[in-house]
PDB file of C-alpha atoms in Angstrom:
ATOM      1  CA  MET C  90     -62.319 -12.705  26.237  1.00 70.00           C
ATOM      2  CA  SER C  91     -64.503 -13.244  22.544  1.00 83.00           C
ATOM      3  CA  ARG C  92     -65.259 -16.332  21.477  1.00 83.00           C
ATOM      4  CA  GLN C  93     -63.003 -15.958  18.209  1.00 83.00           C
ATOM      5  CA  ASP C  94     -60.325 -15.780  20.332  1.00 86.00           C
ATOM      6  CA  THR C  95     -61.515 -18.323  22.677  1.00 91.00           C
ATOM      7  CA  ARG C  96     -61.750 -20.547  19.483  1.00 92.00           C
ATOM      8  CA  MET C  97     -58.123 -19.326  18.383  1.00 93.00           C
ATOM      9  CA  LYS C  98     -56.232 -20.429  22.463  1.00 94.00           C
ATOM     10  CA  VAL C  99     -58.326 -23.974  21.765  1.00 96.00           C
ATOM     11  CA  PHE C 100     -56.526 -24.472  17.984  1.00 94.00           C
ATOM     12  CA  ALA C 101     -53.310 -22.991  19.033  1.00 95.00           C
ATOM     13  CA  ALA C 102     -53.130 -25.731  21.923  1.00 96.00           C
ATOM     14  CA  ALA C 103     -54.632 -28.106  19.863  1.00 95.00           C
ATOM     15  CA  ILE C 104     -52.315 -28.412  16.982  1.00 94.00           C
ATOM     16  CA  GLU C 105     -49.404 -27.812  19.842  1.00 94.00           C
ATOM     17  CA  LEU C 106     -50.175 -30.992  21.535  1.00 95.00           C
ATOM     18  CA  ILE C 107     -51.709 -32.914  17.903  1.00 94.00           C
ATOM     19  CA  ALA C 108     -47.485 -32.000  16.363  1.00 92.00           C
ATOM     20  CA  GLU C 109     -46.625 -33.127  19.962  1.00 92.00           C
ATOM     21  CA  GLN C 110     -48.120 -36.601  21.039  1.00 93.00           C
ATOM     22  CA  GLY C 111     -50.622 -36.586  18.085  1.00 91.00           C
ATOM     23  CA  TYR C 112     -53.924 -36.418  17.607  1.00 92.00           C
ATOM     24  CA  SER C 113     -55.317 -40.275  19.672  1.00 91.00           C
ATOM     25  CA  ALA C 114     -53.260 -39.097  22.158  1.00 94.00           C
ATOM     26  CA  THR C 115     -54.883 -36.128  22.382  1.00 95.00           C
ATOM     27  CA  THR C 116     -57.621 -35.742  24.673  1.00 96.00           C
ATOM     28  CA  VAL C 117     -60.317 -32.594  25.220  1.00 96.00           C
ATOM     29  CA  ASP C 118     -59.224 -32.049  28.342  1.00 96.00           C
ATOM     30  CA  ALA C 119     -55.375 -31.408  27.450  1.00 97.00           C
ATOM     31  CA  ILE C 120     -56.639 -29.174  25.328  1.00 96.00           C
ATOM     32  CA  ALA C 121     -58.147 -26.942  27.484  1.00 96.00           C
ATOM     33  CA  GLU C 122     -56.045 -27.162  30.137  1.00 96.00           C
ATOM     34  CA  ARG C 123     -53.696 -25.870  28.183  1.00 96.00           C
ATOM     35  CA  ALA C 124     -55.522 -23.589  26.315  1.00 96.00           C
ATOM     36  CA  GLY C 125     -56.289 -22.555  29.926  1.00 95.00           C
ATOM     37  CA  VAL C 126     -59.852 -22.856  29.263  1.00 95.00           C
ATOM     38  CA  ALA C 127     -62.708 -24.871  30.498  1.00 94.00           C
ATOM     39  CA  LYS C 128     -63.111 -27.915  29.183  1.00 94.00           C
ATOM     40  CA  GLY C 129     -66.761 -27.301  28.900  1.00 94.00           C
ATOM     41  CA  THR C 130     -65.848 -24.586  26.966  1.00 93.00           C
ATOM     42  CA  VAL C 131     -63.991 -26.646  23.982  1.00 94.00           C
ATOM     43  CA  PHE C 132     -67.386 -28.950  24.245  1.00 93.00           C
ATOM     44  CA  TYR C 133     -68.709 -25.482  23.156  1.00 92.00           C
ATOM     45  CA  ASN C 134     -67.928 -24.522  20.713  1.00 92.00           C
ATOM     46  CA  PHE C 135     -66.623 -27.116  19.241  1.00 94.00           C
ATOM     47  CA  GLY C 136     -68.948 -29.559  19.859  1.00 94.00           C
ATOM     48  CA  SER C 137     -66.853 -33.151  19.697  1.00 93.00           C
ATOM     49  CA  LYS C 138     -62.751 -33.247  19.253  1.00 93.00           C
ATOM     50  CA  GLU C 139     -63.210 -34.573  16.165  1.00 91.00           C
ATOM     51  CA  ALA C 140     -65.102 -30.943  15.141  1.00 93.00           C
ATOM     52  CA  LEU C 141     -62.315 -29.550  16.599  1.00 94.00           C
ATOM     53  CA  PHE C 142     -59.867 -31.124  14.250  1.00 92.00           C
ATOM     54  CA  GLY C 143     -62.078 -30.884  11.356  1.00 90.00           C
ATOM     55  CA  ALA C 144     -62.313 -26.603  12.164  1.00 92.00           C
ATOM     56  CA  LEU C 145     -58.627 -26.814  12.575  1.00 92.00           C
ATOM     57  CA  LEU C 146     -57.540 -28.286   9.485  1.00 91.00           C
ATOM     58  CA  GLU C 147     -60.112 -26.171   7.614  1.00 90.00           C
ATOM     59  CA  HIS C 148     -58.589 -22.587   9.620  1.00 93.00           C
ATOM     60  CA  SER C 149     -55.363 -23.946   9.180  1.00 93.00           C
ATOM     61  CA  ILE C 150     -56.295 -24.764   5.110  1.00 93.00           C
ATOM     62  CA  GLY C 151     -57.139 -21.692   4.493  1.00 94.00           C
ATOM     63  CA  MET C 152     -54.186 -19.811   6.418  1.00 95.00           C
ATOM     64  CA  LEU C 153     -52.409 -21.272   4.205  1.00 96.00           C
ATOM     65  CA  ALA C 154     -53.662 -20.605   0.765  1.00 96.00           C
ATOM     66  CA  ASP C 155     -54.343 -17.447   1.063  1.00 97.00           C
ATOM     67  CA  ALA C 156     -49.787 -16.753   2.093  1.00 97.00           C
ATOM     68  CA  LEU C 157     -49.684 -19.309  -0.458  1.00 97.00           C
ATOM     69  CA  ALA C 158     -51.913 -17.187  -2.927  1.00 97.00           C
ATOM     70  CA  GLU C 159     -50.138 -13.807  -1.633  1.00 98.00           C
ATOM     71  CA  ALA C 160     -46.893 -15.111  -2.813  1.00 98.00           C
ATOM     72  CA  ALA C 161     -48.518 -16.037  -5.513  1.00 97.00           C
ATOM     73  CA  VAL C 162     -45.654 -12.594  -7.355  1.00 96.00           C
ATOM     74  CA  GLY C 163     -43.271 -12.107  -9.896  1.00 94.00           C
ATOM     75  CA  GLU C 164     -42.809 -11.654 -13.390  1.00 95.00           C
ATOM     76  CA  THR C 165     -42.600 -14.820 -14.979  1.00 95.00           C
ATOM     77  CA  ALA C 166     -44.198 -17.692 -13.966  1.00 95.00           C
ATOM     78  CA  LEU C 167     -41.209 -19.214 -12.447  1.00 93.00           C
ATOM     79  CA  GLU C 168     -40.192 -16.269 -10.258  1.00 96.00           C
ATOM     80  CA  ALA C 169     -43.689 -17.117  -9.195  1.00 97.00           C
ATOM     81  CA  LEU C 170     -42.959 -20.477  -8.344  1.00 96.00           C
ATOM     82  CA  ASP C 171     -40.383 -19.418  -7.374  1.00 96.00           C
ATOM     83  CA  SER C 172     -42.110 -16.923  -4.196  1.00 98.00           C
ATOM     84  CA  VAL C 173     -44.732 -19.545  -3.809  1.00 98.00           C
ATOM     85  CA  VAL C 174     -41.448 -21.645  -2.660  1.00 97.00           C
ATOM     86  CA  LEU C 175     -40.637 -19.913  -0.323  1.00 98.00           C
ATOM     87  CA  GLY C 176     -44.079 -18.440   1.017  1.00 98.00           C
ATOM     88  CA  GLN C 177     -44.479 -22.221   2.017  1.00 97.00           C
ATOM     89  CA  LEU C 178     -41.151 -22.512   3.745  1.00 97.00           C
ATOM     90  CA  SER C 179     -41.925 -19.066   5.323  1.00 97.00           C
ATOM     91  CA  PHE C 180     -45.753 -20.551   6.447  1.00 96.00           C
ATOM     92  CA  PHE C 181     -44.119 -23.822   8.161  1.00 95.00           C
ATOM     93  CA  GLU C 182     -40.802 -21.137   9.678  1.00 94.00           C
ATOM     94  CA  GLU C 183     -44.713 -19.578  11.718  1.00 94.00           C
ATOM     95  CA  TYR C 184     -46.628 -22.638  12.323  1.00 93.00           C
ATOM     96  CA  GLY C 185     -44.146 -25.952  12.859  1.00 90.00           C
ATOM     97  CA  SER C 186     -46.549 -27.849  14.451  1.00 92.00           C
ATOM     98  CA  PHE C 187     -49.214 -27.547  11.765  1.00 91.00           C
ATOM     99  CA  ALA C 188     -46.610 -28.285   9.388  1.00 90.00           C
ATOM    100  CA  ARG C 189     -46.221 -31.228  11.748  1.00 89.00           C
ATOM    101  CA  VAL C 190     -49.705 -31.966  11.791  1.00 89.00           C
ATOM    102  CA  LEU C 191     -50.345 -32.102   7.985  1.00 86.00           C
ATOM    103  CA  LEU C 192     -47.938 -34.520   7.336  1.00 82.00           C
ATOM    104  CA  GLY C 193     -48.337 -37.077   9.938  1.00 82.00           C
ATOM    105  CA  GLU C 194     -51.901 -36.735  11.241  1.00 80.00           C
ATOM    106  CA  MET C 195     -54.701 -35.395   8.278  1.00 70.00           C
ATOM    107  CA  TRP C 196     -54.231 -37.209   6.031  1.00 71.00           C
ATOM    108  CA  ARG C 197     -57.222 -39.926   7.931  1.00 71.00           C
ATOM    109  CA  THR C 198     -60.765 -41.341   5.435  1.00 64.00           C
ATOM    110  CA  ALA C 199     -62.022 -39.079   8.172  1.00 67.00           C
ATOM    111  CA  TRP C 200     -60.511 -36.011   7.292  1.00 76.00           C
ATOM    112  CA  GLN C 201     -60.681 -36.011   3.009  1.00 82.00           C
ATOM    113  CA  GLU C 202     -62.445 -32.877   3.040  1.00 84.00           C
ATOM    114  CA  ALA C 203     -59.850 -31.142   3.885  1.00 83.00           C
ATOM    115  CA  VAL C 204     -57.384 -33.243   2.378  1.00 82.00           C
ATOM    116  CA  ALA C 205     -60.116 -31.251  -0.524  1.00 87.00           C
ATOM    117  CA  GLN C 206     -60.297 -28.430   0.262  1.00 87.00           C
ATOM    118  CA  LEU C 207     -55.835 -28.737   0.839  1.00 87.00           C
ATOM    119  CA  ARG C 208     -56.241 -30.277  -2.726  1.00 88.00           C
ATOM    120  CA  THR C 209     -58.068 -27.420  -4.022  1.00 92.00           C
ATOM    121  CA  ARG C 210     -57.036 -24.342  -1.801  1.00 93.00           C
ATOM    122  CA  ALA C 211     -53.164 -24.668  -1.189  1.00 93.00           C
ATOM    123  CA  LEU C 212     -52.379 -27.226  -3.822  1.00 94.00           C
ATOM    124  CA  GLY C 213     -54.816 -24.706  -6.365  1.00 96.00           C
ATOM    125  CA  VAL C 214     -52.358 -22.290  -6.598  1.00 97.00           C
ATOM    126  CA  TYR C 215     -48.863 -24.316  -7.225  1.00 97.00           C
ATOM    127  CA  ALA C 216     -50.551 -25.550 -10.311  1.00 97.00           C
ATOM    128  CA  ASP C 217     -52.431 -22.324 -11.562  1.00 97.00           C
ATOM    129  CA  VAL C 218     -48.612 -21.102 -11.557  1.00 97.00           C
ATOM    130  CA  LEU C 219     -47.232 -24.358 -13.052  1.00 95.00           C
ATOM    131  CA  ARG C 220     -49.274 -24.039 -15.582  1.00 96.00           C
ATOM    132  CA  ARG C 221     -49.339 -20.882 -16.174  1.00 96.00           C
ATOM    133  CA  ALA C 222     -45.516 -21.669 -16.928  1.00 94.00           C
ATOM    134  CA  ALA C 223     -45.843 -23.935 -19.426  1.00 94.00           C
ATOM    135  CA  ALA C 224     -48.620 -21.901 -21.320  1.00 95.00           C
ATOM    136  CA  ALA C 225     -45.361 -19.149 -21.061  1.00 94.00           C
ATOM    137  CA  GLY C 226     -43.086 -21.464 -22.100  1.00 93.00           C
ATOM    138  CA  GLU C 227     -40.752 -21.514 -19.586  1.00 92.00           C
ATOM    139  CA  VAL C 228     -41.676 -24.882 -18.467  1.00 90.00           C
ATOM    140  CA  ARG C 229     -42.828 -28.305 -20.504  1.00 88.00           C
ATOM    141  CA  ALA C 230     -45.780 -27.652 -22.075  1.00 90.00           C
ATOM    142  CA  ASP C 231     -46.155 -31.447 -21.212  1.00 92.00           C
ATOM    143  CA  LEU C 232     -45.954 -31.375 -17.889  1.00 91.00           C
ATOM    144  CA  ASP C 233     -48.508 -33.193 -15.746  1.00 95.00           C
ATOM    145  CA  VAL C 234     -49.607 -29.959 -13.273  1.00 95.00           C
ATOM    146  CA  GLU C 235     -51.752 -31.699 -11.021  1.00 95.00           C
ATOM    147  CA  THR C 236     -48.609 -34.045  -9.698  1.00 95.00           C
ATOM    148  CA  ALA C 237     -45.988 -31.973  -9.842  1.00 94.00           C
ATOM    149  CA  ALA C 238     -48.251 -29.843  -8.054  1.00 95.00           C
ATOM    150  CA  THR C 239     -48.684 -31.858  -5.533  1.00 93.00           C
ATOM    151  CA  ALA C 240     -45.179 -33.245  -5.386  1.00 94.00           C
ATOM    152  CA  VAL C 241     -43.254 -29.158  -5.333  1.00 95.00           C
ATOM    153  CA  PHE C 242     -46.111 -28.959  -2.090  1.00 94.00           C
ATOM    154  CA  GLY C 243     -44.869 -32.008  -0.473  1.00 92.00           C
ATOM    155  CA  MET C 244     -41.206 -30.941  -0.933  1.00 94.00           C
ATOM    156  CA  VAL C 245     -40.817 -28.080   0.827  1.00 95.00           C
ATOM    157  CA  LEU C 246     -43.220 -29.855   3.681  1.00 92.00           C
ATOM    158  CA  THR C 247     -41.134 -32.114   4.445  1.00 93.00           C
ATOM    159  CA  VAL C 248     -37.877 -29.907   4.110  1.00 95.00           C
ATOM    160  CA  SER C 249     -39.816 -28.047   6.194  1.00 94.00           C
ATOM    161  CA  ILE C 250     -40.382 -29.993   8.930  1.00 91.00           C
ATOM    162  CA  GLU C 251     -36.688 -31.087   8.293  1.00 92.00           C
ATOM    163  CA  ARG C 252     -35.323 -28.900   8.447  1.00 93.00           C
ATOM    164  CA  ARG C 253     -36.495 -26.518  12.091  1.00 89.00           C
ATOM    165  CA  VAL C 254     -35.487 -30.359  13.452  1.00 87.00           C
ATOM    166  CA  LEU C 255     -32.806 -31.156  12.207  1.00 91.00           C
ATOM    167  CA  HIS C 256     -30.592 -28.115  11.410  1.00 92.00           C
ATOM    168  CA  PRO C 257     -32.498 -24.847  12.489  1.00 91.00           C
ATOM    169  CA  GLU C 258     -29.464 -23.594  12.283  1.00 94.00           C
ATOM    170  CA  ARG C 259     -29.383 -23.312   8.489  1.00 94.00           C
ATOM    171  CA  PRO C 260     -31.396 -19.996   6.805  1.00 95.00           C
ATOM    172  CA  LEU C 261     -33.933 -20.486   5.337  1.00 95.00           C
ATOM    173  CA  ALA C 262     -32.748 -18.602   2.340  1.00 96.00           C
ATOM    174  CA  GLN C 263     -30.519 -21.362   1.967  1.00 96.00           C
ATOM    175  CA  THR C 264     -32.882 -24.049   2.281  1.00 96.00           C
ATOM    176  CA  HIS C 265     -35.755 -21.887  -0.447  1.00 96.00           C
ATOM    177  CA  ALA C 266     -31.936 -21.480  -3.039  1.00 95.00           C
ATOM    178  CA  THR C 267     -31.452 -25.333  -2.327  1.00 94.00           C
ATOM    179  CA  LEU C 268     -34.733 -26.181  -3.762  1.00 95.00           C
ATOM    180  CA  VAL C 269     -35.549 -23.543  -5.822  1.00 94.00           C
ATOM    181  CA  GLU C 270     -31.874 -25.201  -8.116  1.00 92.00           C
ATOM    182  CA  LEU C 271     -33.941 -28.257  -8.370  1.00 91.00           C
ATOM    183  CA  LEU C 272     -37.213 -27.103  -9.326  1.00 88.00           C
ATOM    184  CA  HIS C 273     -35.167 -25.467 -12.158  1.00 85.00           C
ATOM    185  CA  GLY C 274     -33.652 -28.629 -13.133  1.00 76.00           C
ATOM    186  CA  ARG C 275     -36.172 -30.787 -12.622  1.00 66.00           C
ATOM    187  CA  VAL C 276     -39.671 -28.956 -14.528  1.00 59.00           C
ATOM    188  CA  ARG C 277     -38.051 -27.135 -17.374  1.00 55.00           C
TER     189      ARG C 277
END
């Protein structure tokens, strides 16, 4: 098994455990056991639990930002916004544990670098699309795009978790349609 494969197994185990029981309660022993590797392997690859979590956040935020950027397409900026919302919903459908960790764990002071990366890369996709929409006259010209980007991202994150936990039978398309209707009503 390559070092990259080992890191991905450890990331998967860590994200699941942290989503289930929280960062503080998750031990390196439990992560290693769930990943099927020796505890020393975790330390060899990451150095510490804190470094593992930091690397996990960096990796996961990078994947999320790439998915959002890839989704940001449409004939109009509002269509691109709708596509980014669907891209985020779809990402969290696939990576639900990361959604729970993102909501519950990463706002600690220790992870400010990850928060900055999230703001720049993931929320930046929303802000760019909203800037384009404002420039094209599709949304209010005076829209505070940074705050709006954070609000939309947070709304989609929260709804993604709520849907997975309380309404897994609800079609993703229905959730997307509701969010888009809310957004169009507010940003115009």
